[in-house]
Amino acid sequence: KEEKRRGFNKRALVKASSEYDPYKVLGVSRSASQAEIKKAYKHLAREWHPDKNKDPGAEDMFIKISKSYEILSNEERRANFDRYGQMDENQPFGQSQHQGFRSFHNSFYFDESFFHFPRSRDFADSKYLLHHAQYNSVVLPDSHRRPYLIKVTSEWCFACIHIEPVWRETVQELEPLGVGIGIVDLGYERRLASQLGAHRAPSIIGLVNGRVTFFHQAVVREHLRQFVEDLLPQRLVEKITDNNYLPFLSNWHVENKPSVLLFDQVPVVPLLYKLTAFAFKDYVRFGYVDQGETSSTQLLRQFNINTYAPTMLLFKENTEKPADIIQARGMKRQIMDEFVSNNKFLQVPRLVNQQLFDELCPIKQFHRRRKYCVLLITGEDQAFVPGNKAFLDFASANSKDVLRFAYVYQRQQLPLCQVVILERRSQAGKVLYRSVTGGWNGSEEDKHHLHEQLELLQKDPAYLSSDTTLPELNNEMAPMFLIQWMNAAYDYILQLYDDFLYSNWREMMPILSLIFSALFILFGTVIIQAFSESEADKPQKQKPKEAPKTEDEARPPKKDFVEVTELTDITYTSNLVKLRPGHINVVLVLTDSSKNALLRKFAKEVFSFSGTQTLHFSFLNADKHSHWMPSLLASTPDAAQNLGLSDDDEESSDYTGHVLALNGYKKYFCLFRPVFTGDDPSDASFSSDASLSSASRRKSRSSLEVHHKLDRLGLWMERLMEGTLPRLRVPAWPSLDATMNTSTES
């Protein structure tokens, strides 16, 4: 049954591949919108996800659903499929469907296994597939020892098939040289592709020292080889001639590294040598000698170099005789790595950092793998040179695998002793040690005494009787912070230049936005300042002095109309009784017959004061609330005395045209009484005028026209704002009995 089921699934997949239609896979029509396609994809992806669907064919079906959505969600690929029945973005649109398939079939091998997406990949490429965790834990740290060439591809990338032959030839050439190879599937490793900055396939990326660089040239093997070579640092291998070989070899004391001379007959340093130099750049210095140049004749004769085969000479402290030599016609990377690895330390190196100390004096793991370190504590002065030279001679004469010799400077590291034999026991710095008594000055007696103690140590490991914990060593070779910052800035500028040159706008947009915003602010400030200075330099005409305006006059009205609200039972409390401190409500008393005329005149007179935020404007209908004005005046003890009112005035019910300024918080008001404009202005009755008799005022009032009653209201408002009007106190505000609420805008 199992075999029968597998056979059925295989036939079904073959049939599906030969009749593959992404519209049928997603179950949508050819005229479906992107929203419908996306909705169908989400529904099918949840249904056929391998983690939820245990059907044996769920994985293949899920992949087909994903690839179908990848085709139909891209308008260009969808158009290619609708026209030609395939998804190649480079397909000429002028060809017919039949010609397009025939051209594609003649160029590439195509069968039903093409649609088995996870299984169609070449087995040789599967070992190069990178995952996000693997990239960050293995590839990224390893990029400091060798460059990586990474190809970004996807299953439906037909352009990737075009470059596949060139890619394979390049891999076969560069991988034996030591170049790391990687492949990232854009469809399955989107997180890693996003980290690399690769958003399309195919893309080729170079990775060196953790820095990503994109390849932008034609995919040719020579271009890819040159691309890898350009990724490496510039001065990995120094060109050596008869004139500079002695300073190069003698610089071991400063660099604290052995030196390797590479002899070959090509004028340009081979890529193999550069890659080897990059791998061991922290341990060994490399120089290259062109055997074909006349300037290297003395070097060839001095070291007896065979010109018919590449040769490598490794020098340590002795610059006249190489410590090791290798010569081979077919120089392989493995041979070179083994040769350099066995000689990557000086005979007596100086401990300049903790990493070197860890490698020279490893922690004890097994009894048979003991490593004893003999340290000389010395100085940099000329007086220490004889003792240092004697210690080097002693180390050369007693070179054993179990013994490692090194020295430190007291000025650079914490002082331990003069000569110390130690064995490391833990990563935390715990060591067993024994100090060599008598110090060290390089005499024969000192050498003999040290030799005896080393013999005793090899016979009895318990000879190291003292223990201590060493602090971590200072990194003497670390560059200054300024140099580190300059190098980082240089790499960042190169990355920006590369992105800008090749229009990687997705990565560049945030940076460009920040740059243009800063430039806009900078130049905008400069331009505004320049115009301001030019205006200040112009002679200004003296304007005639005007009388200073009050704060309320200077403030323009907020609106082009005056809002006047009727006082009713609903608005009476908020507009008067509970009015905020410092606010005044200016109330006009009118009747139904005089309402329209007085409101228009009232709005005209108070319009210039409507911009004041502490003033509010209302009107009171005396026909509805006839008792309110008499009640207000009756509750005011000083009204008759200050306003000159008689008993006849209080009994009169004609308060039309009167205006009151009411302060609800402090409970006082000011009163404006209408006057006839034909009389002398001195006869105007303001709230403080009491010169006319009540009989005369009644006679004048009877002859007034309604629209002239408020002619002097503007002058009264000015005195109100100045605070020169008399204020009449009231113990409590009288109440209203009407319940209408209207709002009038004039």
XYZ file of C-alpha atoms in Angstrom, residues 26-648:
623
model
C -4.689 29.088 -5.819
C -8.225 28.584 -7.132
C -8.636 32.091 -8.569
C -9.616 33.368 -11.993
C -7.215 35.020 -14.409
C -8.910 38.369 -13.764
C -8.542 38.118 -9.990
C -7.273 41.169 -8.150
C -4.231 41.205 -5.879
C -6.475 41.268 -2.822
C -8.304 38.112 -3.985
C -5.004 36.369 -4.768
C -3.600 37.243 -1.357
C -6.758 36.069 0.414
C -6.724 32.737 -1.449
C -3.014 32.256 -0.696
C -3.455 32.817 3.040
C -6.366 30.385 3.193
C -4.527 27.622 1.299
C -1.240 28.225 3.155
C -2.958 27.676 6.502
C -4.697 24.568 5.186
C -1.635 22.899 3.615
C 1.093 23.975 6.027
C 3.227 20.852 6.759
C 3.162 21.526 10.487
C -0.655 21.399 10.542
C -1.496 19.071 7.647
C -0.156 15.531 8.065
C -0.938 14.526 4.462
C 2.208 13.069 2.769
C 1.785 15.491 -0.131
C 1.229 18.555 2.072
C 4.830 19.750 1.814
C 4.845 19.653 -2.002
C 1.441 21.264 -2.159
C 2.507 24.006 0.242
C 5.553 24.756 -1.903
C 3.416 24.901 -5.046
C 1.042 27.305 -3.293
C 3.952 29.530 -2.221
C 5.467 29.554 -5.705
C 2.102 30.261 -7.310
C 1.626 33.267 -5.035
C 5.171 34.416 -5.806
C 4.293 34.427 -9.533
C 0.876 36.048 -9.335
C 1.810 38.652 -6.703
C 4.440 40.066 -9.072
C 2.762 41.880 -11.950
C 5.692 41.376 -14.316
C 5.920 37.640 -13.697
C 2.155 37.335 -13.892
C 2.125 39.092 -17.281
C 4.868 36.774 -18.549
C 2.874 33.739 -17.474
C -0.343 35.041 -19.017
C 1.407 35.681 -22.338
C 3.930 32.887 -22.655
C 2.976 30.353 -20.008
C 6.239 30.776 -18.063
C 7.805 33.229 -15.600
C 11.109 34.340 -17.123
C 11.367 38.100 -16.664
C 13.902 38.292 -19.516
C 11.543 36.637 -22.056
C 11.176 38.814 -25.204
C 7.635 40.035 -25.388
C 7.562 40.058 -29.171
C 7.862 36.280 -29.485
C 4.926 33.947 -29.504
C 4.267 31.503 -26.716
C 5.448 28.573 -28.790
C 8.695 30.291 -29.777
C 9.355 31.312 -26.194
C 9.004 27.741 -24.937
C 11.113 26.340 -27.745
C 13.924 28.829 -27.106
C 13.825 28.103 -23.368
C 13.755 24.331 -23.894
C 16.689 24.452 -26.311
C 18.783 26.457 -23.858
C 18.122 24.593 -20.606
C 17.339 21.065 -19.487
C 13.688 20.882 -18.468
C 11.652 17.888 -17.257
C 8.910 17.107 -14.791
C 11.317 17.125 -11.856
C 11.654 20.882 -12.319
C 8.585 21.463 -10.167
C 9.860 19.367 -7.236
C 11.215 22.591 -5.748
C 13.139 21.387 -2.683
C 14.452 18.324 -4.495
C 15.304 19.945 -7.846
C 18.389 21.686 -6.462
C 21.699 20.222 -7.514
C 23.166 18.005 -4.817
C 26.536 19.755 -5.244
C 24.923 23.060 -4.259
C 23.199 21.679 -1.183
C 26.421 21.630 0.834
C 26.808 25.380 0.265
C 23.319 26.332 1.489
C 23.479 28.880 4.302
C 21.007 29.396 7.119
C 20.628 32.408 9.350
C 22.093 30.793 12.470
C 24.925 29.166 10.537
C 25.814 32.454 8.869
C 26.075 34.374 12.142
C 27.855 31.675 14.141
C 30.238 30.247 11.510
C 30.491 32.238 8.297
C 30.610 35.735 9.779
C 33.504 35.013 12.210
C 35.307 32.963 9.553
C 35.167 35.908 7.133
C 38.055 37.445 9.127
C 40.271 34.566 7.938
C 39.046 34.032 4.380
C 36.703 35.801 1.941
C 33.309 34.380 1.089
C 31.525 34.429 -2.262
C 27.765 34.084 -1.737
C 25.116 33.616 -4.411
C 21.519 34.654 -3.722
C 19.069 32.606 -5.759
C 15.498 31.331 -5.772
C 13.584 28.448 -7.322
C 11.752 30.509 -9.951
C 14.821 32.566 -10.939
C 15.510 31.757 -14.592
C 18.331 34.308 -14.698
C 19.997 32.202 -11.989
C 20.016 29.266 -14.419
C 21.776 31.431 -17.004
C 24.704 32.177 -14.681
C 24.893 28.645 -13.226
C 27.695 27.382 -15.591
C 29.878 30.401 -14.822
C 29.175 30.044 -11.115
C 30.225 26.387 -11.091
C 33.464 27.102 -12.937
C 34.252 29.925 -10.519
C 33.548 27.720 -7.489
C 35.754 24.949 -8.861
C 38.581 27.455 -9.304
C 38.313 29.544 -6.121
C 37.300 26.987 -3.509
C 40.633 25.071 -3.661
C 42.386 28.413 -3.166
C 40.601 28.919 0.160
C 37.605 31.072 -0.803
C 34.451 30.259 1.143
C 31.355 29.510 -0.917
C 27.748 30.032 0.141
C 24.275 29.953 -1.391
C 21.226 31.723 0.057
C 17.741 30.775 -1.104
C 15.701 33.970 -1.230
C 12.458 32.063 -0.858
C 13.402 30.110 2.271
C 15.973 32.354 3.980
C 14.319 35.769 3.779
C 15.690 36.748 7.183
C 19.260 36.053 6.107
C 18.688 37.734 2.737
C 17.371 40.813 4.530
C 20.441 40.856 6.791
C 22.690 40.701 3.733
C 20.666 43.437 2.006
C 19.812 41.158 -0.938
C 16.275 41.740 -2.178
C 16.418 40.200 -5.647
C 17.791 37.127 -7.366
C 20.299 36.487 -8.712
C 22.739 38.480 -6.593
C 26.382 37.762 -5.850
C 27.859 39.028 -2.594
C 31.392 39.195 -1.257
C 32.000 38.949 2.503
C 35.322 39.954 4.084
C 35.901 40.969 7.723
C 32.149 40.981 8.257
C 31.575 43.600 5.530
C 29.146 42.840 2.690
C 29.940 43.971 -0.875
C 27.734 43.398 -3.914
C 29.032 42.279 -7.290
C 27.733 44.581 -10.058
C 29.625 43.514 -13.195
C 28.898 40.945 -15.888
C 28.926 37.411 -14.498
C 32.175 36.200 -16.044
C 34.713 34.000 -14.289
C 37.508 36.577 -14.683
C 35.315 39.306 -13.201
C 34.356 37.153 -10.226
C 37.988 36.269 -9.601
C 38.994 39.935 -9.706
C 36.042 40.787 -7.452
C 37.317 38.376 -4.769
C 40.831 39.751 -5.105
C 39.587 43.333 -4.705
C 37.824 42.395 -1.476
C 41.131 41.665 0.249
C 43.117 44.396 2.024
C 45.614 46.207 -0.162
C 48.972 45.632 1.595
C 48.686 41.970 2.512
C 51.846 41.017 0.580
C 54.740 43.454 0.316
C 56.847 43.568 -2.841
C 60.441 42.605 -1.890
C 63.638 43.380 -3.811
C 67.370 43.470 -3.062
C 66.944 46.974 -1.644
C 64.311 46.362 1.024
C 64.551 42.712 2.066
C 66.842 43.398 5.061
C 64.513 45.971 6.700
C 61.580 43.641 6.004
C 63.200 40.657 7.730
C 64.630 42.740 10.583
C 61.239 44.157 11.494
C 60.345 40.991 13.446
C 61.276 42.714 16.692
C 58.667 45.471 16.198
C 55.905 43.399 14.608
C 56.530 40.369 16.857
C 55.854 38.090 13.860
C 57.841 35.715 11.631
C 58.369 36.703 8.002
C 57.671 34.643 4.869
C 59.261 35.309 1.468
C 57.411 33.924 -1.564
C 59.500 33.387 -4.702
C 57.768 32.963 -8.058
C 58.258 33.953 -11.696
C 54.996 35.853 -12.284
C 55.132 39.671 -12.004
C 51.832 39.935 -10.092
C 51.281 38.363 -6.696
C 49.122 35.230 -7.260
C 45.707 35.114 -5.623
C 46.720 31.934 -3.769
C 49.479 33.814 -1.923
C 47.147 36.713 -1.077
C 44.553 34.359 0.375
C 47.195 32.605 2.467
C 48.504 35.940 3.684
C 44.968 37.026 4.624
C 44.394 33.836 6.611
C 47.580 34.324 8.676
C 47.745 38.127 8.731
C 47.613 38.173 12.552
C 50.617 35.833 12.876
C 52.975 36.165 9.894
C 54.191 38.919 7.569
C 54.363 38.067 3.857
C 56.644 39.368 1.151
C 56.743 38.508 -2.561
C 59.849 38.284 -4.753
C 59.501 38.298 -8.544
C 62.242 36.003 -9.817
C 62.061 37.539 -13.271
C 63.159 41.008 -12.146
C 66.805 41.999 -12.169
C 66.375 43.782 -8.802
C 66.029 40.405 -7.027
C 69.242 38.741 -8.312
C 71.095 39.113 -5.016
C 68.234 37.525 -3.070
C 68.106 34.517 -5.392
C 71.876 34.010 -5.140
C 72.086 34.514 -1.376
C 69.387 31.957 -0.515
C 70.123 29.643 -3.452
C 66.573 29.756 -4.861
C 65.543 27.317 -7.579
C 63.919 29.458 -10.259
C 61.993 26.566 -11.796
C 59.556 26.096 -8.897
C 57.796 28.398 -6.404
C 59.624 28.631 -3.082
C 58.657 29.789 0.413
C 61.231 30.822 3.013
C 60.196 31.446 6.608
C 62.391 33.609 8.867
C 62.157 34.082 12.612
C 64.722 35.888 14.790
C 67.631 34.886 12.528
C 67.422 36.998 9.365
C 70.391 35.347 7.668
C 69.125 31.771 7.715
C 65.511 30.692 7.161
C 63.886 28.655 9.907
C 62.003 26.560 7.368
C 61.744 26.203 3.596
C 59.317 24.612 1.165
C 59.525 24.268 -2.613
C 57.028 22.631 -4.976
C 55.984 22.998 -8.600
C 52.279 22.714 -7.815
C 51.996 24.807 -4.674
C 48.709 23.859 -2.997
C 46.795 25.785 -0.376
C 46.823 22.881 2.048
C 50.622 22.638 1.872
C 51.009 26.363 2.441
C 48.608 26.379 5.396
C 50.430 23.513 7.070
C 53.804 25.151 6.455
C 52.753 28.495 7.987
C 50.761 26.945 10.852
C 53.825 25.057 12.073
C 55.879 28.265 12.141
C 53.454 31.051 13.022
C 55.277 32.028 16.236
C 58.765 33.345 16.826
C 61.237 31.237 18.738
C 60.753 33.533 21.735
C 57.747 35.747 21.045
C 56.732 38.687 23.176
C 53.386 38.364 24.923
C 51.520 41.367 23.539
C 47.911 40.271 24.153
C 45.802 37.635 25.846
C 45.071 35.757 22.610
C 48.760 35.124 21.990
C 49.211 34.016 25.593
C 46.318 31.543 25.230
C 47.801 30.005 22.103
C 51.386 29.823 23.339
C 50.521 28.559 26.787
C 47.319 26.543 26.476
C 45.384 25.347 29.476
C 46.271 21.872 30.716
C 43.738 19.295 29.510
C 45.493 15.916 29.828
C 48.570 14.749 31.673
C 50.378 13.828 28.461
C 49.630 17.183 26.853
C 51.294 19.376 29.421
C 52.688 22.673 28.176
C 55.130 24.596 30.353
C 55.811 28.260 29.653
C 59.123 29.875 30.542
C 58.633 33.632 30.794
C 61.387 36.245 30.930
C 60.422 39.533 32.581
C 62.608 42.145 30.927
C 62.656 45.717 29.667
C 63.050 47.701 26.462
C 66.230 49.578 27.438
C 69.528 48.830 25.791
C 70.854 47.372 29.052
C 68.454 44.405 28.721
C 69.583 43.441 25.201
C 72.403 41.011 26.260
C 70.110 39.163 28.659
C 67.376 38.931 26.017
C 69.857 37.600 23.460
C 71.108 34.960 25.913
C 67.525 33.889 26.680
C 66.889 33.481 22.925
C 70.005 31.329 22.553
C 68.930 29.184 25.484
C 65.439 28.715 23.988
C 66.926 27.737 20.605
C 69.156 25.122 22.237
C 66.339 23.659 24.352
C 63.477 23.589 21.875
C 61.075 20.881 22.991
C 57.416 20.426 22.272
C 56.545 20.517 25.958
C 58.345 23.852 26.536
C 57.336 27.292 25.239
C 59.559 30.349 25.704
C 58.303 33.937 25.752
C 59.065 37.313 27.287
C 57.110 40.339 28.474
C 57.979 43.957 29.168
C 57.474 45.170 32.705
C 56.389 48.590 31.455
C 53.650 47.129 29.261
C 52.354 44.301 31.502
C 52.018 43.722 35.238
C 55.306 42.514 36.733
C 55.436 38.867 37.814
C 59.082 38.043 38.421
C 62.360 37.962 36.493
C 62.143 34.378 35.170
C 59.032 32.282 35.781
C 58.085 28.748 34.822
C 54.319 28.293 34.799
C 51.526 25.989 33.748
C 48.009 27.274 33.092
C 45.206 25.423 34.813
C 41.969 27.322 34.063
C 40.475 29.858 31.702
C 39.985 32.246 34.618
C 43.757 32.815 34.828
C 44.750 30.323 37.506
C 48.362 29.104 37.068
C 50.921 27.001 38.898
C 54.363 28.573 38.804
C 57.851 28.597 40.244
C 60.245 31.526 40.201
C 63.808 30.951 39.083
C 66.002 32.142 41.928
C 68.933 34.396 41.264
C 67.362 36.393 38.440
C 68.582 36.370 34.860
C 71.476 38.259 33.297
C 72.338 35.785 30.517
C 75.462 34.252 32.060
C 76.410 30.618 31.653
C 75.650 30.042 35.302
C 72.103 31.369 34.819
C 71.624 29.094 31.802
C 72.877 26.074 33.739
C 70.629 26.860 36.717
C 67.558 27.268 34.483
C 68.365 24.026 32.675
C 68.506 22.127 35.959
C 65.116 23.459 37.059
C 63.550 22.472 33.751
C 64.939 18.957 34.131
C 63.458 18.704 37.633
C 60.114 19.937 36.320
C 59.935 17.247 33.638
C 60.711 14.553 36.223
C 58.244 15.843 38.844
C 55.294 18.054 37.767
C 54.681 18.882 41.434
C 57.832 20.998 41.238
C 55.533 23.986 40.492
C 54.561 24.575 44.110
C 52.998 28.078 43.963
C 49.692 29.135 42.478
C 48.127 32.477 41.602
C 45.581 34.086 39.300
C 46.914 36.208 36.458
C 45.036 39.225 35.144
C 44.245 39.495 31.456
C 47.117 40.899 29.434
C 46.909 44.291 27.781
C 46.642 44.387 23.999
C 49.794 46.277 23.056
C 49.109 46.001 19.304
C 45.580 47.411 19.434
C 45.228 50.539 17.279
C 44.280 53.832 18.852
C 40.605 54.656 19.175
C 40.946 57.438 16.594
C 42.428 55.017 14.059
C 39.654 52.496 14.735
C 37.063 55.220 14.264
C 38.674 56.398 11.018
C 38.751 52.841 9.651
C 35.100 52.319 10.531
C 34.191 55.657 8.942
C 36.135 54.729 5.811
C 34.284 51.422 5.494
C 30.978 53.191 6.030
C 31.733 55.784 3.347
C 32.698 53.029 0.915
C 29.417 51.270 1.638
C 27.461 54.485 1.051
C 29.322 55.111 -2.195
C 28.616 51.597 -3.390
C 24.924 51.842 -2.525
C 24.624 55.267 -4.149
C 26.541 54.258 -7.278
C 24.436 51.191 -7.896
C 21.138 52.659 -6.680
C 20.427 50.410 -3.735
C 17.677 52.839 -2.779
C 15.949 50.583 -0.280
C 18.980 50.763 2.007
C 19.844 54.349 1.094
C 16.476 56.029 1.643
C 16.775 56.575 5.446
C 20.289 57.979 5.080
C 19.375 60.190 2.122
C 16.320 61.462 3.966
C 18.466 62.397 6.968
C 21.090 64.114 4.772
C 18.574 66.142 2.751
C 16.690 67.154 5.888
C 19.906 68.418 7.474
C 20.872 70.287 4.280
C 17.412 71.815 3.990
C 17.504 73.080 7.570
C 21.062 74.389 7.157
C 20.540 76.245 3.880
C 17.101 77.444 4.947
C 18.616 79.024 8.046
C 21.414 80.637 6.026
C 19.013 82.056 3.434
C 16.642 83.457 6.058
C 19.555 85.016 7.934
C 20.938 86.532 4.725
C 17.595 88.155 3.847
C 17.211 89.395 7.406
C 20.639 91.060 7.288
C 19.902 92.663 3.913
C 16.643 94.114 5.242
C 18.434 95.400 8.327
C 21.052 97.187 6.182
C 18.432 99.173 4.228
C 17.711 102.705 5.548
C 14.329 102.680 7.170
C 11.948 105.593 6.730
C 10.857 107.261 9.892
C 7.166 106.759 10.349
C 5.090 109.386 12.113
C 4.634 108.570 15.703
C 1.202 107.397 16.642
C -0.454 107.433 19.974
C 0.124 104.161 21.791
C -2.821 101.833 21.530
C -4.255 99.987 24.402
C -3.949 96.226 24.555
C -7.564 95.743 23.520
C -7.275 98.167 20.583
C -4.113 96.562 19.306
C -5.619 93.076 19.377
C -7.644 92.476 16.147
C -11.060 90.903 16.458
C -11.057 87.165 16.156
C -14.236 87.162 14.010
C -15.866 89.456 11.448
C -19.096 89.474 13.466
C -20.185 89.917 17.075
C -21.913 87.020 18.783
C -24.724 88.251 21.032
C -26.584 85.723 23.189
C -29.990 86.235 24.776
C -30.164 85.951 28.549
C -32.716 83.287 29.462
C -33.232 80.904 32.335
C -30.799 78.487 30.651
C -27.991 80.944 29.813
C -28.444 83.267 32.766
C -26.434 81.170 35.207
C -23.454 80.508 32.919
C -23.329 84.029 31.423
C -23.714 85.933 34.668
C -23.986 84.094 37.963
C -21.123 81.647 37.314
C -19.066 83.878 35.054
C -15.327 83.275 35.389
C -13.248 85.746 37.422
C -12.087 88.735 35.396
C -14.803 88.302 32.736
C -17.561 90.886 32.081
C -20.858 90.372 30.255
C -22.095 93.466 28.369
C -25.915 93.204 28.262
C -28.228 95.299 26.014
C -31.823 95.821 27.184
C -34.343 95.850 24.333
C -37.922 95.039 23.383
C -39.506 93.045 20.619
C -40.233 96.164 18.574
C -36.694 97.606 18.879
C -34.791 94.319 18.728
C -33.521 94.401 15.126
C -32.505 98.075 15.066
C -30.792 98.043 18.459
C -28.901 94.803 17.806
C -27.440 96.167 14.549
C -26.386 99.397 16.275
C -25.074 97.502 19.316
C -22.942 95.205 17.157
C -21.501 98.172 15.261
C -20.520 100.034 18.419
C -18.902 97.085 20.232
C -17.268 95.392 17.207
C -13.847 96.945 17.887
C -13.923 95.431 21.402
C -15.035 91.936 20.362
C -11.430 90.718 20.178
C -11.089 91.012 23.937
C -11.335 87.530 25.411
C -12.702 88.739 28.756
C -15.768 90.458 27.238
C -19.037 88.667 26.450
C -22.065 90.231 24.748
C -25.745 89.456 25.502
C -29.174 91.056 25.276
C -32.171 91.008 27.629
C -35.731 91.195 26.309
C -37.613 93.591 28.636
C -40.958 92.357 27.340
C -40.220 88.891 28.693
C -38.375 89.913 31.846
C -39.883 93.278 32.747
C -39.246 92.893 36.463
C -35.485 92.222 36.158
C -34.212 95.790 35.678
C -36.355 97.259 38.504
C -35.316 94.418 40.780
C -31.638 95.018 39.984
C -31.827 98.751 40.611
C -33.903 98.229 43.773
C -31.293 95.823 45.184
C -28.565 98.410 44.649
C -28.403 100.790 47.637
C -26.343 103.491 45.898
C -28.132 103.402 42.513
C -30.308 106.459 43.097
C -27.450 108.543 44.533
C -24.780 107.652 41.937
C -27.088 107.661 38.893
C -29.410 110.474 39.908
C -32.534 108.318 39.685
C -35.864 109.530 41.145
C -38.942 107.613 42.159
C -40.466 108.270 38.746
